[in-house]
């Protein structure tokens, strides 16, 4: 394990920001800290980096007890949402900076800078100032700078959060490929479930200062620990006291399935290749059902039709927290 966080608590006054956090971050993997805004992700990342101290608990980095080490002794690279590059230094100088203050030989610095700029696809911009780069290029520069000193772990706090959707998506693919090349243990904070699902090997879901679940993107999607995780990672609806995915509900025109719940289609919406139904069940709930256009057509569904709903075999489900 590259990072071991054990029993970490952190309060601001009487507000509990983190409560008994236990997380192991495997070496060489890309791990996402995912959760809604205000959940404590940045606080945890800052405690790992040494930029914030915990009230109790310990942090170990690369096998070394680090709880009371200052940030500069932890050998971590850090990239924030807002680019912290030196505005008056060229792209190449920015990347060289960390190596120069460590007094590495000139030839080594030169080679390392060239290698890193190639890795982040900024070689042709080495003489530009950061102000002459796009937002996405500046974040790639920030990453190259963080990687220059060969950190044990790379900590990224919503690094693409300030960029527009298209650039974010490009950088997300790029980060995945970069990680496949350099394999540095990386912790990536995001509130965007799609971003976390696409880039990470493992996801730690954090909500209201607590870890809700830890697992691979598939684990979390297919076997969510609770309604919160299930709802955060994808669309959900409620049927007969269970939280289900809307595409995991079978629609029948007769009450053949055992325990099927009857209702009336109150709304039918075609969106691309799918059809989204709202079914008002006879027990007074609104259930969302998603099926393919072909399937809806084969059933000849229409608003006002009577239908019977039941979970498909093998549906992902958790018991709802509130009775419905
Ligand atoms: P996230 O990164 O998941 O959005 P944060 O870790 O930034 O969440 O914050 C978690 C909670 O702790 C928030 O409610 C935030 O307002 C609070 N918080 C964070 N830093 C401080 C601070 N320095 N003083 C007081 N409250 C803070
Ligand atoms: Mg944050």
Coordinates of C-alpha atoms and ligand atoms in Angstrom, one line a residue:
X1 CA 0.0 0.0 0.0
X2 CA 1.2 3.5 -0.8
X3 CA -1.0 5.5 1.5
X4 CA -2.5 4.2 4.7
X5 CA -5.0 6.4 6.4
X6 CA -6.1 5.1 9.8
X7 CA -8.8 6.4 12.1
X8 CA -8.6 10.0 10.9
X9 CA -11.0 12.5 12.5
X10 CA -11.1 16.2 11.7
X11 CA -13.5 18.9 13.0
X12 CA -13.7 22.6 12.4
X13 CA -15.2 23.9 15.6
X14 CA -18.2 21.7 16.3
X15 CA -18.5 20.7 12.6
X16 CA -17.3 17.2 11.9
X17 CA -15.6 17.3 8.5
X18 CA -14.1 13.7 8.7
X19 CA -15.2 10.9 10.9
X20 CA -13.0 7.8 11.5
X21 CA -11.6 7.6 8.0
X22 CA -9.8 4.3 7.1
X23 CA -8.5 4.1 3.6
X24 CA -5.7 2.1 1.9
X25 CA -4.5 3.4 -1.4
X26 CA -2.7 0.7 -3.4
X27 CA 0.7 1.4 -5.0
X28 CA 0.7 2.4 -8.7
X29 CA -3.0 2.8 -9.0
X30 CA -5.3 5.6 -9.8
X31 CA -7.8 6.1 -6.9
X32 CA -10.6 8.5 -7.0
X33 CA -12.1 10.2 -3.9
X34 CA -15.7 10.7 -5.1
X35 CA -18.6 12.4 -3.4
X36 CA -20.8 15.4 -3.3
X37 CA -19.4 18.9 -2.6
X38 CA -18.7 19.5 1.1
X39 CA -18.3 15.8 1.8
X40 CA -14.7 16.1 3.0
X41 CA -12.7 15.0 0.0
X42 CA -10.3 18.0 -0.1
X43 CA -9.9 17.9 3.6
X44 CA -8.7 14.3 3.4
X45 CA -6.4 15.0 0.5
X46 CA -4.9 18.0 2.4
X47 CA -4.4 15.8 5.4
X48 CA -2.6 13.2 3.2
X49 CA -0.4 16.0 1.7
X50 CA 0.4 17.5 5.1
X51 CA -1.3 20.8 4.3
X52 CA -3.8 20.2 7.1
X53 CA -3.4 18.3 10.4
X54 CA -5.9 15.7 11.6
X55 CA -7.3 15.8 15.1
X56 CA -6.6 12.1 15.6
X57 CA -5.5 9.1 13.5
X58 CA -2.4 8.4 11.4
X59 CA -1.2 8.7 7.8
X60 CA 1.5 6.5 6.3
X61 CA 3.1 7.2 2.9
X62 CA 5.2 4.7 1.1
X63 CA 5.6 2.7 4.2
X64 CA 6.8 5.7 6.3
X65 CA 4.9 7.2 9.2
X66 CA 4.0 10.7 8.0
X67 CA 1.4 12.0 10.4
X68 CA 3.6 14.8 11.7
X69 CA 5.8 15.3 8.7
X70 CA 5.7 18.7 6.9
X71 CA 4.4 18.6 3.3
X72 CA 7.9 19.1 1.8
X73 CA 9.1 16.0 3.6
X74 CA 6.3 13.7 2.3
X75 CA 7.5 13.6 -1.3
X76 CA 4.0 14.2 -2.7
X77 CA 3.1 16.1 -5.9
X78 CA 0.0 18.3 -5.6
X79 CA -2.2 19.8 -8.3
X80 CA -5.2 22.0 -7.5
X81 CA -8.2 23.1 -9.5
X82 CA -6.7 26.5 -10.0
X83 CA -3.3 26.3 -11.7
X84 CA -0.5 27.1 -9.3
X85 CA 2.2 27.6 -11.9
X86 CA 4.7 30.5 -11.9
X87 CA 3.3 33.1 -14.3
X88 CA 6.6 34.8 -15.0
X89 CA 8.5 31.6 -15.8
X90 CA 8.4 29.8 -19.2
X91 CA 6.8 26.4 -19.4
X92 CA 10.2 24.7 -19.4
X93 CA 11.4 26.8 -16.3
X94 CA 8.2 25.9 -14.5
X95 CA 8.9 22.2 -14.9
X96 CA 12.6 22.6 -14.1
X97 CA 12.0 24.6 -10.9
X98 CA 11.6 21.8 -8.5
X99 CA 14.7 20.1 -9.8
X100 CA 16.8 23.3 -9.7
X101 CA 16.0 24.0 -6.1
X102 CA 17.2 20.5 -5.4
X103 CA 20.4 21.4 -7.2
X104 CA 20.3 18.5 -9.7
X105 CA 23.0 18.7 -12.4
X106 CA 22.1 20.9 -15.4
X107 CA 22.2 18.1 -18.0
X108 CA 19.9 16.0 -15.9
X109 CA 17.4 18.8 -15.4
X110 CA 17.4 19.5 -19.2
X111 CA 16.8 15.9 -20.1
X112 CA 14.1 15.4 -17.4
X113 CA 12.2 18.6 -18.5
X114 CA 12.3 17.5 -22.2
X115 CA 11.0 14.0 -21.2
X116 CA 8.1 15.5 -19.1
X117 CA 7.1 18.1 -21.7
X118 CA 6.9 15.3 -24.2
X119 CA 4.8 13.2 -21.8
X120 CA 2.3 16.0 -21.4
X121 CA 2.4 17.0 -25.0
X122 CA 3.8 20.5 -24.4
X123 CA 7.2 20.2 -26.1
X124 CA 6.4 22.8 -28.7
X125 CA 5.4 25.3 -26.1
X126 CA 8.5 25.1 -23.9
X127 CA 9.4 28.8 -24.3
X128 CA 5.9 30.2 -23.8
X129 CA 4.6 31.8 -20.6
X130 CA 1.7 30.1 -18.8
X131 CA -0.5 33.0 -19.8
X132 CA -0.1 32.0 -23.4
X133 CA -1.5 28.5 -22.8
X134 CA -5.1 27.3 -22.8
X135 CA -6.6 26.2 -19.5
X136 CA -6.2 22.5 -20.4
X137 CA -2.5 23.1 -21.4
X138 CA -1.9 24.9 -18.1
X139 CA -3.2 21.9 -16.1
X140 CA -1.0 19.6 -18.1
X141 CA 1.9 21.9 -17.2
X142 CA 0.9 21.8 -13.5
X143 CA 1.0 18.0 -13.8
X144 CA 4.4 17.9 -15.4
X145 CA 5.7 20.2 -12.7
X146 CA 4.3 18.0 -10.0
X147 CA 5.8 14.9 -11.6
X148 CA 9.3 16.4 -12.1
X149 CA 10.5 15.6 -8.6
X150 CA 9.4 12.0 -8.9
X151 CA 6.9 12.1 -6.0
X152 CA 5.8 8.9 -4.2
X153 CA 2.2 9.9 -4.7
X154 CA 0.5 12.4 -6.9
X155 CA -2.5 14.2 -5.3
X156 CA -5.0 15.9 -7.7
X157 CA -7.8 18.0 -6.3
X158 CA -10.5 18.5 -9.0
X159 CA -7.7 19.3 -11.4
X160 CA -10.0 19.8 -14.4
X161 CA -12.8 21.3 -12.4
X162 CA -12.4 24.8 -13.8
X163 CA -12.4 23.7 -17.4
X164 CA -15.3 23.3 -19.8
X165 CA -16.9 20.0 -20.4
X166 CA -15.2 19.1 -23.7
X167 CA -11.7 19.9 -22.4
X168 CA -12.4 18.0 -19.2
X169 CA -13.3 14.9 -21.1
X170 CA -10.1 15.1 -23.2
X171 CA -8.0 15.6 -20.2
X172 CA -9.6 12.7 -18.4
X173 CA -8.7 10.3 -21.3
X174 CA -5.3 11.9 -21.3
X175 CA -4.8 11.4 -17.6
X176 CA -5.7 7.7 -17.9
X177 CA -3.2 7.2 -20.7
X178 CA -0.5 9.2 -18.8
X179 CA -1.1 7.1 -15.7
X180 CA -0.7 3.9 -17.8
X181 CA 2.7 5.2 -18.8
X182 CA 4.1 6.5 -15.5
X183 CA 2.2 4.4 -13.0
X184 CA 2.7 6.8 -10.2
X185 CA 0.3 6.2 -7.3
X186 CA -2.4 8.9 -7.9
X187 CA -5.3 10.1 -5.8
X188 CA -7.8 12.1 -7.7
X189 CA -10.6 14.1 -6.1
X190 CA -13.8 14.6 -8.1
X191 CA -17.5 15.2 -7.5
X192 CA -18.2 13.9 -11.0
X193 CA -19.2 10.2 -11.0
X194 CA -18.6 9.8 -14.7
X195 CA -15.1 11.2 -14.4
X196 CA -14.4 8.8 -11.5
X197 CA -15.8 5.8 -13.3
X198 CA -13.8 6.5 -16.4
X199 CA -10.4 7.2 -15.0
X200 CA -10.0 5.2 -11.8
X201 CA -8.9 1.7 -10.8
X202 CA -10.6 2.2 -7.5
X203 CA -13.1 4.6 -6.0
X204 CA -13.5 5.7 -2.5
X205 CA -17.0 7.2 -2.0
X206 CA -17.0 9.9 0.6
X207 CA -20.2 11.6 1.9
X208 CA -20.7 13.8 5.0
X209 CA -17.3 13.1 6.3
X210 CA -17.6 9.3 6.1
X211 CA -16.5 6.6 3.7
X212 CA -19.6 5.1 2.2
X213 CA -17.9 2.4 0.1
X214 CA -14.5 1.5 -1.5
X215 CA -14.3 -0.6 -4.7
X216 CA -13.7 -0.8 -8.4
X217 CA -16.0 1.2 -10.6
X218 CA -17.8 -2.1 -11.5
X219 CA -18.1 -3.2 -7.9
X220 CA -19.7 0.1 -6.9
X221 CA -22.1 0.2 -9.9
X222 CA -23.1 -3.5 -9.7
X223 CA -23.0 -4.0 -5.9
X224 CA -23.6 -0.6 -4.2
X225 CA -23.4 -0.8 -0.4
X226 CA -26.4 1.5 0.2
X227 CA -29.0 3.7 -1.5
X228 CA -26.6 6.7 -1.3
X229 CA -23.8 5.0 -3.4
X230 CA -26.3 3.6 -5.8
X231 CA -27.9 6.9 -6.4
X232 CA -24.7 8.8 -6.6
X233 CA -23.3 6.5 -9.3
X234 CA -26.3 6.3 -11.6
X235 CA -30.0 6.9 -12.0
X236 CA -32.3 5.1 -9.5
X237 CA -36.0 4.7 -8.9
X238 CA -38.0 2.9 -6.1
X239 CA -40.2 -0.1 -6.5
X240 CA -41.8 -2.0 -3.7
X241 CA -39.3 -0.8 -1.0
X242 CA -36.3 -1.4 -3.2
X243 CA -33.9 1.0 -4.9
X244 CA -33.4 -0.1 -8.5
X245 CA -31.9 1.2 -11.7
X246 CA -34.7 2.3 -14.1
X247 CA -33.4 -0.1 -16.8
X248 CA -33.6 -3.0 -14.4
X249 CA -37.4 -3.0 -14.3
X250 CA -39.5 -5.2 -16.5
X251 CA -42.7 -4.0 -17.9
X252 CA -45.5 -6.5 -18.7
X253 CA -49.0 -6.0 -20.0
X254 CA -50.5 -8.6 -17.7
X255 CA -50.0 -9.6 -14.1
X256 CA -48.1 -12.8 -14.9
X257 CA -44.9 -12.1 -12.8
X258 CA -45.2 -13.1 -9.2
X259 CA -45.4 -10.0 -7.0
X260 CA -45.6 -7.6 -10.0
X261 CA -46.8 -4.1 -9.0
X262 CA -49.6 -2.6 -11.1
X263 CA -49.8 0.9 -12.4
X264 CA -50.6 3.3 -15.2
X265 CA -48.2 5.0 -17.6
X266 CA -48.6 8.7 -17.0
X267 CA -45.7 9.9 -19.1
X268 CA -43.8 8.5 -22.0
X269 CA -40.7 10.3 -23.3
X270 CA -38.5 9.2 -26.2
X271 CA -34.8 10.3 -25.7
X272 CA -32.5 9.0 -28.4
X273 CA -32.6 5.2 -28.5
X274 CA -34.4 4.9 -25.2
X275 CA -37.9 5.4 -23.9
X276 CA -38.5 6.8 -20.4
X277 CA -41.7 5.9 -18.7
X278 CA -43.3 7.3 -15.5
X279 CA -45.6 4.8 -14.0
X280 CA -48.0 5.8 -11.3
X281 CA -48.4 2.6 -9.3
X282 CA -51.7 1.7 -7.6
X283 CA -50.0 2.0 -4.2
X284 CA -49.3 5.7 -5.0
X285 CA -45.7 5.9 -6.1
X286 CA -44.1 7.3 -9.3
X287 CA -41.7 4.8 -10.8
X288 CA -39.2 5.6 -13.5
X289 CA -38.6 2.9 -16.1
X290 CA -36.2 3.0 -19.0
X291 CA -36.4 0.6 -21.9
X292 CA -35.1 0.6 -25.5
X293 CA -37.3 2.0 -28.2
X294 CA -37.5 -1.4 -29.8
X295 CA -38.7 -3.0 -26.6
X296 CA -41.3 -0.2 -26.0
X297 CA -42.6 -0.6 -29.6
X298 CA -42.9 -4.4 -29.3
X299 CA -45.1 -3.9 -26.2
X300 CA -47.1 -1.1 -28.0
X301 CA -46.8 1.1 -24.9
X302 CA -48.7 4.4 -24.7
X303 CA -49.6 6.9 -22.0
X304 CA -52.7 5.7 -20.1
X305 CA -51.8 2.0 -20.5
X306 CA -52.1 -0.4 -17.6
X307 CA -48.8 -2.2 -16.9
X308 CA -47.2 -4.5 -14.3
X309 CA -43.7 -3.8 -13.0
X310 CA -41.1 -6.2 -11.5
X311 CA -37.3 -6.2 -11.1
X312 CA -35.5 -8.1 -14.0
X313 CA -33.6 -11.2 -13.0
X314 CA -30.2 -10.1 -11.6
X315 CA -31.2 -6.5 -11.1
X316 CA -28.9 -4.4 -8.9
X317 CA -30.9 -3.4 -5.9
X318 CA -30.6 -2.2 -2.3
X319 CA -33.4 -1.8 0.2
X320 CA -34.6 1.8 0.2
X321 CA -34.0 3.8 3.3
X322 CA -37.5 5.3 3.3
X323 CA -40.6 3.1 2.8
X324 CA -42.2 3.7 -0.5
Ligands
LIG1 P1 -15.2 18.6 -0.5 O1 -13.8 18.7 -1.0 O2 -15.7 17.2 -0.5 O3 -16.1 19.5 -1.3 P2 -14.1 19.8 1.9 O4 -13.2 18.8 2.4 O5 -13.5 21.0 1.2 O6 -15.2 19.1 1.0 O7 -15.0 20.4 3.1 C1 -15.7 19.6 3.9 C2 -16.5 20.4 4.9 O8 -15.6 21.0 5.8 C3 -17.3 21.6 4.2 O9 -18.5 21.7 4.9 C4 -16.4 22.8 4.5 O10 -17.2 23.9 4.6 C5 -15.7 22.4 5.8 N1 -14.4 23.1 5.9 C6 -13.4 22.8 5.1 N2 -12.3 23.5 5.4 C7 -12.7 24.3 6.4 C8 -12.0 25.3 7.3 N3 -10.7 25.6 7.1 N4 -12.8 25.9 8.2 C9 -14.0 25.5 8.5 N5 -14.7 24.6 7.7 C10 -14.0 24.0 6.7
LIG2 MG1 -13.0 19.9 -2.6

